[in-house]
Coordinates of N, CA and C in Angstrom, one line a residue:
X12 N 11.0 12.8 -19.4 CA 10.5 11.5 -19.4 C 10.7 11.0 -18.0
X13 N 9.6 10.3 -17.5 CA 9.7 9.7 -16.2 C 10.5 8.4 -16.2
X14 N 11.0 8.1 -15.0 CA 11.7 6.8 -14.9 C 10.9 5.6 -15.0
X15 N 11.4 4.5 -15.6 CA 10.6 3.3 -15.7 C 10.2 2.7 -14.3
X16 N 9.3 1.9 -14.3 CA 9.0 1.1 -13.0 C 10.2 0.4 -12.6
X17 N 10.2 0.2 -11.2 CA 11.4 -0.4 -10.6 C 11.9 -1.7 -11.3
X18 N 10.9 -2.6 -11.6 CA 11.3 -3.9 -12.2 C 12.0 -3.7 -13.6
X19 N 11.9 -2.6 -14.2 CA 12.5 -2.3 -15.5 C 13.8 -1.5 -15.4
X20 N 14.4 -1.4 -14.1 CA 15.6 -0.7 -13.9 C 16.8 -1.6 -13.7
X21 N 16.6 -2.8 -13.9 CA 17.7 -3.8 -13.7 C 17.8 -4.5 -12.4
X22 N 18.7 -5.4 -12.2 CA 18.9 -6.2 -11.0 C 19.3 -5.3 -9.9
X23 N 18.8 -5.7 -8.7 CA 19.2 -5.0 -7.5 C 20.4 -5.7 -6.8
X24 N 21.4 -4.9 -6.3 CA 22.5 -5.5 -5.7 C 22.2 -6.3 -4.4
X25 N 22.9 -7.4 -4.2 CA 22.7 -8.2 -3.0 C 21.3 -8.9 -2.8
X26 N 20.6 -9.0 -4.0 CA 19.3 -9.7 -3.9 C 19.5 -10.9 -4.9
X27 N 19.1 -12.1 -4.3 CA 19.2 -13.3 -5.1 C 18.4 -13.2 -6.4
X28 N 18.8 -13.8 -7.5 CA 18.1 -13.7 -8.7 C 16.6 -14.0 -8.6
X29 N 16.3 -15.1 -7.9 CA 15.0 -15.6 -7.7 C 14.1 -14.6 -6.9
X30 N 14.7 -13.8 -6.1 CA 14.0 -12.9 -5.2 C 13.9 -11.4 -5.8
X31 N 14.5 -11.2 -6.9 CA 14.5 -9.9 -7.6 C 13.0 -9.4 -7.7
X32 N 12.1 -10.2 -8.1 CA 10.7 -9.7 -8.2 C 10.1 -9.2 -7.0
X33 N 10.4 -9.9 -5.9 CA 9.9 -9.5 -4.5 C 10.5 -8.1 -4.2
X34 N 11.8 -8.0 -4.3 CA 12.4 -6.7 -4.0 C 11.8 -5.5 -5.0
X35 N 11.8 -5.8 -6.2 CA 11.2 -4.8 -7.2 C 9.8 -4.4 -6.8
X36 N 9.0 -5.3 -6.5 CA 7.6 -5.1 -6.1 C 7.5 -4.2 -4.9
X37 N 8.3 -4.5 -3.8 CA 8.3 -3.7 -2.6 C 8.8 -2.3 -2.9
X38 N 9.8 -2.2 -3.7 CA 10.3 -0.8 -3.9 C 9.3 0.0 -4.7
X39 N 8.6 -0.7 -5.7 CA 7.6 0.0 -6.5 C 6.5 0.5 -5.5
X40 N 6.1 -0.4 -4.6 CA 5.0 0.0 -3.7 C 5.5 1.2 -2.8
X41 N 6.7 1.2 -2.4 CA 7.2 2.3 -1.6 C 7.1 3.7 -2.4
X42 N 7.4 3.6 -3.7 CA 7.3 4.8 -4.5 C 5.9 5.3 -4.6
X43 N 4.9 4.4 -4.8 CA 3.6 4.7 -4.9 C 3.0 5.2 -3.6
X44 N 3.4 4.7 -2.4 CA 2.9 5.2 -1.1 C 3.4 6.6 -0.9
X45 N 4.7 6.8 -1.2 CA 5.3 8.2 -1.1 C 4.6 9.2 -2.0
X46 N 4.1 8.8 -3.2 CA 3.5 9.7 -4.1 C 2.0 9.8 -3.8
X47 N 1.4 8.9 -3.2 CA -0.1 9.0 -3.0 C -0.5 9.6 -1.7
X48 N 0.0 9.1 -0.6 CA -0.5 9.5 0.8 C -0.4 11.0 0.9
X49 N 0.6 11.7 0.5 CA 0.6 13.2 0.7 C -0.5 13.9 -0.1
X50 N -1.2 13.2 -1.1 CA -2.2 13.9 -1.9 C -3.5 14.0 -1.1
X51 N -3.6 13.2 0.1 CA -4.8 13.2 0.9 C -4.7 14.2 2.0
X52 N -5.9 14.6 2.5 CA -6.0 15.4 3.7 C -6.0 14.4 4.9
X53 N -5.8 15.0 6.1 CA -5.9 14.1 7.3 C -7.3 13.5 7.4
X54 N -8.3 14.2 7.0 CA -9.7 13.6 7.0 C -9.9 12.5 6.0
X55 N -9.4 12.8 4.8 CA -9.6 11.8 3.7 C -8.8 10.5 3.9
X56 N -7.7 10.6 4.6 CA -6.9 9.3 4.9 C -7.8 8.3 5.5
X57 N -8.8 8.6 6.3 CA -9.7 7.7 7.0 C -11.1 7.6 6.4
X58 N -11.4 8.3 5.3 CA -12.7 8.3 4.7 C -12.8 6.9 4.1
X59 N -14.2 6.5 4.1 CA -14.5 5.2 3.5 C -15.5 5.3 2.4
X60 N -15.1 5.7 1.2 CA -16.0 6.0 0.2 C -16.8 4.7 -0.2
X61 N -18.2 4.9 -0.2 CA -19.1 3.8 -0.5 C -18.9 2.6 0.4
X62 N -18.4 2.9 1.6 CA -18.1 1.8 2.6 C -16.9 1.0 2.3
X63 N -16.1 1.4 1.3 CA -14.8 0.7 1.1 C -13.8 1.0 2.2
X64 N -12.8 0.2 2.3 CA -11.7 0.5 3.3 C -11.0 1.8 3.0
X65 N -10.6 2.4 4.1 CA -9.9 3.7 3.9 C -8.5 3.6 3.4
X66 N -8.0 4.7 2.9 CA -6.6 4.7 2.4 C -5.7 4.4 3.5
X67 N -6.0 5.0 4.7 CA -5.1 4.7 5.8 C -5.1 3.3 6.2
X68 N -6.2 2.6 6.1 CA -6.3 1.2 6.4 C -5.4 0.4 5.5
X69 N -5.5 0.7 4.2 CA -4.6 0.0 3.2 C -3.2 0.1 3.5
X70 N -2.7 1.3 3.9 CA -1.3 1.4 4.2 C -1.0 0.7 5.5
X71 N -1.8 0.8 6.5 CA -1.5 0.1 7.7 C -1.6 -1.4 7.6
X72 N -2.5 -1.9 6.7 CA -2.6 -3.3 6.6 C -1.4 -3.8 5.8
X73 N -1.0 -3.0 4.8 CA 0.2 -3.5 4.0 C 1.4 -3.6 4.9
X74 N 1.6 -2.6 5.8 CA 2.7 -2.7 6.8 C 2.6 -3.9 7.7
X75 N 1.4 -4.1 8.2 CA 1.2 -5.2 9.2 C 1.3 -6.6 8.5
X76 N 0.7 -6.7 7.4 CA 0.7 -8.0 6.7 C 2.1 -8.4 6.2
X77 N 2.8 -7.3 5.8 CA 4.2 -7.6 5.4 C 5.0 -8.1 6.5
X78 N 4.9 -7.5 7.7 CA 5.6 -7.9 8.9 C 5.1 -9.4 9.2
X79 N 3.8 -9.7 9.2 CA 3.4 -11.0 9.6 C 3.8 -12.1 8.6
X80 N 3.7 -11.8 7.3 CA 4.1 -12.8 6.3 C 5.7 -13.1 6.4
X81 N 6.4 -12.0 6.7 CA 7.9 -12.2 6.8 C 8.2 -13.0 8.1
X82 N 7.4 -12.8 9.1 CA 7.6 -13.6 10.3 C 7.4 -15.1 10.0
X83 N 6.4 -15.4 9.3 CA 6.1 -16.8 8.9 C 7.3 -17.3 8.1
X84 N 7.8 -16.5 7.2 CA 8.9 -16.9 6.3 C 10.1 -17.3 7.1
X85 N 10.3 -16.6 8.2 CA 11.4 -16.9 9.1 C 11.2 -18.2 9.9
X86 N 10.0 -18.7 9.8 CA 9.7 -20.0 10.5 C 9.2 -19.7 11.9
X87 N 8.7 -18.5 12.2 CA 8.2 -18.0 13.5 C 6.7 -17.9 13.4
X88 N 6.1 -17.9 14.6 CA 4.7 -17.6 14.7 C 4.6 -16.1 15.2
X89 N 3.3 -15.6 15.1 CA 3.1 -14.2 15.5 C 3.2 -14.0 17.0
X90 N 3.7 -12.8 17.3 CA 3.8 -12.4 18.8 C 2.5 -11.8 19.2
X91 N 2.3 -11.6 20.4 CA 1.1 -10.9 20.9 C 1.1 -9.5 20.4
X92 N 2.2 -8.8 20.3 CA 2.3 -7.5 19.8 C 1.8 -7.4 18.3
X93 N 2.2 -8.4 17.5 CA 1.7 -8.5 16.1 C 0.2 -8.7 16.0
X94 N -0.3 -9.5 16.9 CA -1.7 -9.9 16.9 C -2.5 -8.6 17.3
X95 N -2.0 -7.8 18.3 CA -2.7 -6.6 18.7 C -2.6 -5.5 17.6
X96 N -1.5 -5.5 16.9 CA -1.4 -4.6 15.7 C -2.4 -4.9 14.6
X97 N -2.6 -6.1 14.4 CA -3.6 -6.6 13.4 C -5.0 -6.0 13.7
X98 N -5.4 -6.0 14.9 CA -6.7 -5.5 15.4 C -6.7 -4.0 15.2
X99 N -5.6 -3.3 15.5 CA -5.5 -1.9 15.5 C -5.5 -1.3 14.0
X100 N -5.2 -2.1 13.0 CA -5.0 -1.6 11.7 C -6.2 -0.8 11.2
X101 N -7.4 -1.2 11.6 CA -8.6 -0.5 11.0 C -9.0 0.7 11.8
X102 N -8.4 1.0 12.9 CA -8.8 2.2 13.7 C -8.1 3.5 13.2
X103 N -8.9 4.5 13.0 CA -8.5 5.8 12.4 C -7.5 6.4 13.5
X104 N -6.5 7.1 12.9 CA -5.6 7.9 13.7 C -5.5 9.3 13.1
X105 N -6.2 10.2 13.7 CA -6.3 11.5 13.0 C -5.3 12.6 13.5
X106 N -4.1 12.1 13.9 CA -3.1 13.1 14.2 C -2.8 14.0 13.0
X107 N -2.4 15.2 13.3 CA -2.1 16.1 12.2 C -1.0 15.6 11.2
X108 N -0.1 14.8 11.8 CA 1.1 14.4 11.0 C 0.8 12.9 10.5
X109 N -0.4 12.4 10.5 CA -0.6 11.0 10.2 C -0.1 10.6 8.8
X110 N -0.2 11.5 7.8 CA 0.3 11.2 6.5 C 1.7 10.9 6.5
X111 N 2.5 11.8 7.2 CA 4.0 11.6 7.3 C 4.3 10.3 8.1
X112 N 3.5 10.0 9.1 CA 3.7 8.8 9.9 C 3.5 7.6 9.1
X113 N 2.4 7.6 8.3 CA 2.1 6.4 7.5 C 3.2 6.2 6.5
X114 N 3.7 7.2 5.8 CA 4.7 7.1 4.8 C 6.0 6.6 5.5
X115 N 6.4 7.2 6.6 CA 7.6 6.7 7.3 C 7.5 5.3 7.8
X116 N 6.3 4.9 8.3 CA 6.2 3.5 8.8 C 6.2 2.5 7.6
X117 N 5.6 2.9 6.5 CA 5.7 2.1 5.3 C 7.1 1.9 4.8
X118 N 7.9 3.1 4.8 CA 9.3 3.0 4.4 C 10.1 2.0 5.3
X119 N 9.8 2.1 6.6 CA 10.6 1.3 7.6 C 10.2 -0.2 7.3
X120 N 8.9 -0.5 7.0 CA 8.5 -1.9 6.8 C 9.2 -2.5 5.5
X121 N 9.3 -1.6 4.5 CA 9.9 -2.0 3.3 C 11.4 -2.3 3.5
X122 N 12.0 -1.4 4.3 CA 13.4 -1.6 4.6 C 13.7 -2.9 5.3
X123 N 12.9 -3.2 6.3 CA 13.0 -4.4 7.1 C 12.8 -5.6 6.1
X124 N 11.8 -5.5 5.3 CA 11.5 -6.6 4.3 C 12.7 -6.8 3.4
X125 N 13.2 -5.7 2.8 CA 14.3 -5.9 1.9 C 15.6 -6.5 2.6
X126 N 15.8 -6.1 3.9 CA 16.9 -6.7 4.6 C 16.7 -8.2 4.7
X127 N 15.5 -8.6 5.0 CA 15.2 -10.0 5.1 C 15.3 -10.8 3.7
X128 N 14.9 -10.1 2.7 CA 15.0 -10.7 1.4 C 16.5 -10.8 1.0
X129 N 17.2 -9.8 1.3 CA 18.7 -9.9 1.0 C 19.4 -10.9 1.8
X130 N 18.9 -11.2 2.9 CA 19.5 -12.2 3.9 C 19.0 -13.6 3.7
X131 N 18.1 -13.8 2.8 CA 17.5 -15.1 2.5 C 18.4 -15.9 1.7
X132 N 18.8 -17.0 2.2 CA 19.7 -18.0 1.4 C 18.7 -18.7 0.4
X133 N 19.1 -18.5 -0.9 CA 18.3 -19.2 -1.9 C 18.1 -20.7 -1.7
X134 N 19.0 -21.3 -1.0 CA 18.9 -22.8 -0.7 C 17.7 -23.1 0.2
X135 N 17.2 -22.1 0.9 CA 16.1 -22.3 1.8 C 14.7 -22.0 1.2
X136 N 14.7 -21.6 -0.1 CA 13.4 -21.1 -0.7 C 12.3 -22.1 -0.7
X137 N 12.6 -23.4 -0.8 CA 11.6 -24.4 -0.9 C 11.4 -25.1 0.5
X138 N 12.0 -24.6 1.5 CA 11.7 -25.1 2.9 C 10.3 -24.8 3.3
X139 N 9.7 -25.8 3.9 CA 8.3 -25.6 4.4 C 8.2 -24.6 5.5
X140 N 7.1 -23.9 5.6 CA 6.7 -23.0 6.6 C 5.2 -23.1 6.9
X141 N 4.9 -22.7 8.2 CA 3.5 -22.9 8.6 C 3.0 -21.4 8.8
X142 N 1.7 -21.2 8.4 CA 1.0 -19.9 8.4 C -0.1 -19.9 9.4
X143 N -0.1 -19.0 10.3 CA -1.3 -18.8 11.2 C -1.5 -19.9 12.2
X144 N -2.6 -19.7 13.0 CA -2.9 -20.6 14.0 C -3.2 -22.0 13.5
X145 N -3.8 -22.1 12.4 CA -4.0 -23.3 11.7 C -2.8 -24.0 11.2
X146 N -1.7 -23.3 11.2 CA -0.4 -23.8 10.7 C -0.5 -24.4 9.2
X147 N -1.1 -23.5 8.4 CA -1.3 -24.0 7.0 C 0.0 -24.0 6.3
X148 N 0.1 -24.9 5.3 CA 1.4 -25.2 4.7 C 1.8 -24.1 3.6
X149 N 3.0 -23.7 3.6 CA 3.6 -22.8 2.6 C 5.1 -23.1 2.5
X150 N 5.8 -22.3 1.9 CA 7.3 -22.3 1.8 C 7.8 -20.9 1.9
X151 N 9.1 -20.8 2.1 CA 9.8 -19.6 2.2 C 9.5 -18.7 1.0
X152 N 9.7 -19.3 -0.2 CA 9.5 -18.5 -1.4 C 8.0 -18.2 -1.6
X153 N 7.1 -19.0 -1.2 CA 5.7 -18.8 -1.3 C 5.3 -17.6 -0.4
X154 N 5.8 -17.5 0.8 CA 5.6 -16.4 1.7 C 6.2 -15.1 1.2
X155 N 7.4 -15.2 0.7 CA 8.0 -13.9 0.2 C 7.3 -13.4 -1.0
X156 N 6.9 -14.3 -1.9 CA 6.1 -13.8 -3.0 C 4.8 -13.3 -2.7
X157 N 4.1 -14.0 -1.7 CA 2.8 -13.5 -1.3 C 2.9 -12.2 -0.5
X158 N 4.0 -12.0 0.2 CA 4.1 -10.7 0.9 C 4.3 -9.6 -0.1
X159 N 5.0 -9.8 -1.2 CA 5.1 -8.7 -2.2 C 3.8 -8.5 -2.9
X160 N 3.1 -9.6 -3.3 CA 1.9 -9.5 -4.0 C 0.8 -8.9 -3.1
X161 N 0.7 -9.3 -1.9 CA -0.3 -8.7 -1.0 C -0.1 -7.2 -0.7
X162 N 1.2 -6.9 -0.6 CA 1.5 -5.5 -0.4 C 1.1 -4.7 -1.6
X163 N 1.4 -5.2 -2.8 CA 1.1 -4.5 -4.0 C -0.4 -4.3 -4.2
X164 N -1.2 -5.4 -3.8 CA -2.6 -5.4 -3.9 C -3.2 -4.2 -3.1
X165 N -2.7 -4.1 -1.8 CA -3.2 -3.1 -1.0 C -2.7 -1.6 -1.4
X166 N -1.5 -1.6 -1.9 CA -1.1 -0.3 -2.4 C -1.9 0.1 -3.6
X167 N -2.2 -0.8 -4.5 CA -3.1 -0.5 -5.6 C -4.5 0.0 -5.1
X168 N -5.0 -0.6 -4.1 CA -6.3 -0.1 -3.5 C -6.1 1.2 -2.9
X169 N -5.0 1.5 -2.3 CA -4.7 2.8 -1.7 C -4.7 3.9 -2.8
X170 N -4.0 3.6 -3.9 CA -3.9 4.5 -5.0 C -5.3 4.8 -5.6
X171 N -6.1 3.8 -5.8 CA -7.5 3.9 -6.4 C -8.3 4.7 -5.5
X172 N -8.3 4.4 -4.2 CA -9.1 5.1 -3.2 C -8.7 6.6 -3.1
X173 N -7.4 6.8 -3.2 CA -6.9 8.2 -3.1 C -7.4 9.0 -4.3
X174 N -7.3 8.4 -5.5 CA -7.8 9.1 -6.7 C -9.3 9.5 -6.6
X175 N -10.1 8.5 -6.1 CA -11.5 8.8 -5.9 C -11.8 9.9 -4.9
X176 N -11.0 9.9 -3.8 CA -11.2 10.9 -2.8 C -10.8 12.3 -3.3
X177 N -9.6 12.3 -3.9 CA -9.1 13.6 -4.4 C -10.1 14.2 -5.5
X178 N -10.6 13.3 -6.4 CA -11.5 13.8 -7.4 C -12.8 14.3 -6.8
X179 N -13.3 13.6 -5.8 CA -14.5 14.0 -5.1 C -14.3 15.3 -4.4
X180 N -13.2 15.5 -3.8 CA -12.9 16.8 -3.1 C -12.8 17.9 -4.1
X181 N -12.1 17.7 -5.2 CA -11.9 18.6 -6.3 C -13.3 19.1 -6.8
X182 N -14.2 18.1 -7.0 CA -15.6 18.4 -7.5 C -16.4 19.3 -6.5
X183 N -16.2 19.0 -5.2 CA -16.9 19.8 -4.2 C -16.3 21.2 -4.2
X184 N -15.0 21.4 -4.4 CA -14.4 22.7 -4.3 C -14.9 23.6 -5.5
X185 N -15.1 23.0 -6.6 CA -15.5 23.8 -7.8 C -16.9 24.4 -7.6

């Protein structure tokens, strides 16, 4: 029998009760990235089936957007390094070890996010925060939940894209 999804495994230590769903979601995403990215070849990581975004893009964007949203949750604005990373997310990187690099970078992003979630004082969750150059209104809890939801959305797209690519490759091999 396989293990249940992370959210069904109980409370995580050192995570405030209201932030358990954020941590559970990020941990589930990490499991799915670890299981999915290695099923791809170096070439299929950057394939764009029917013009859709590549699996590699979804991983990179999940990493970058998680970092950006958590920056806003801390009450900070993006650095020039973060802005350059946003532009670079869509560019293919065909190194032989790119799959391992993507998984490792995603793991690191989740660990940084979990550290921030664990360090978030529940009393600050409703504090206002500003997002982007337009300084759109949000809150600490809004940004943390959106960070988890957005990451989950892109990991879901990664999983679907990978399944399509693996199936197409298997059909060609037959």
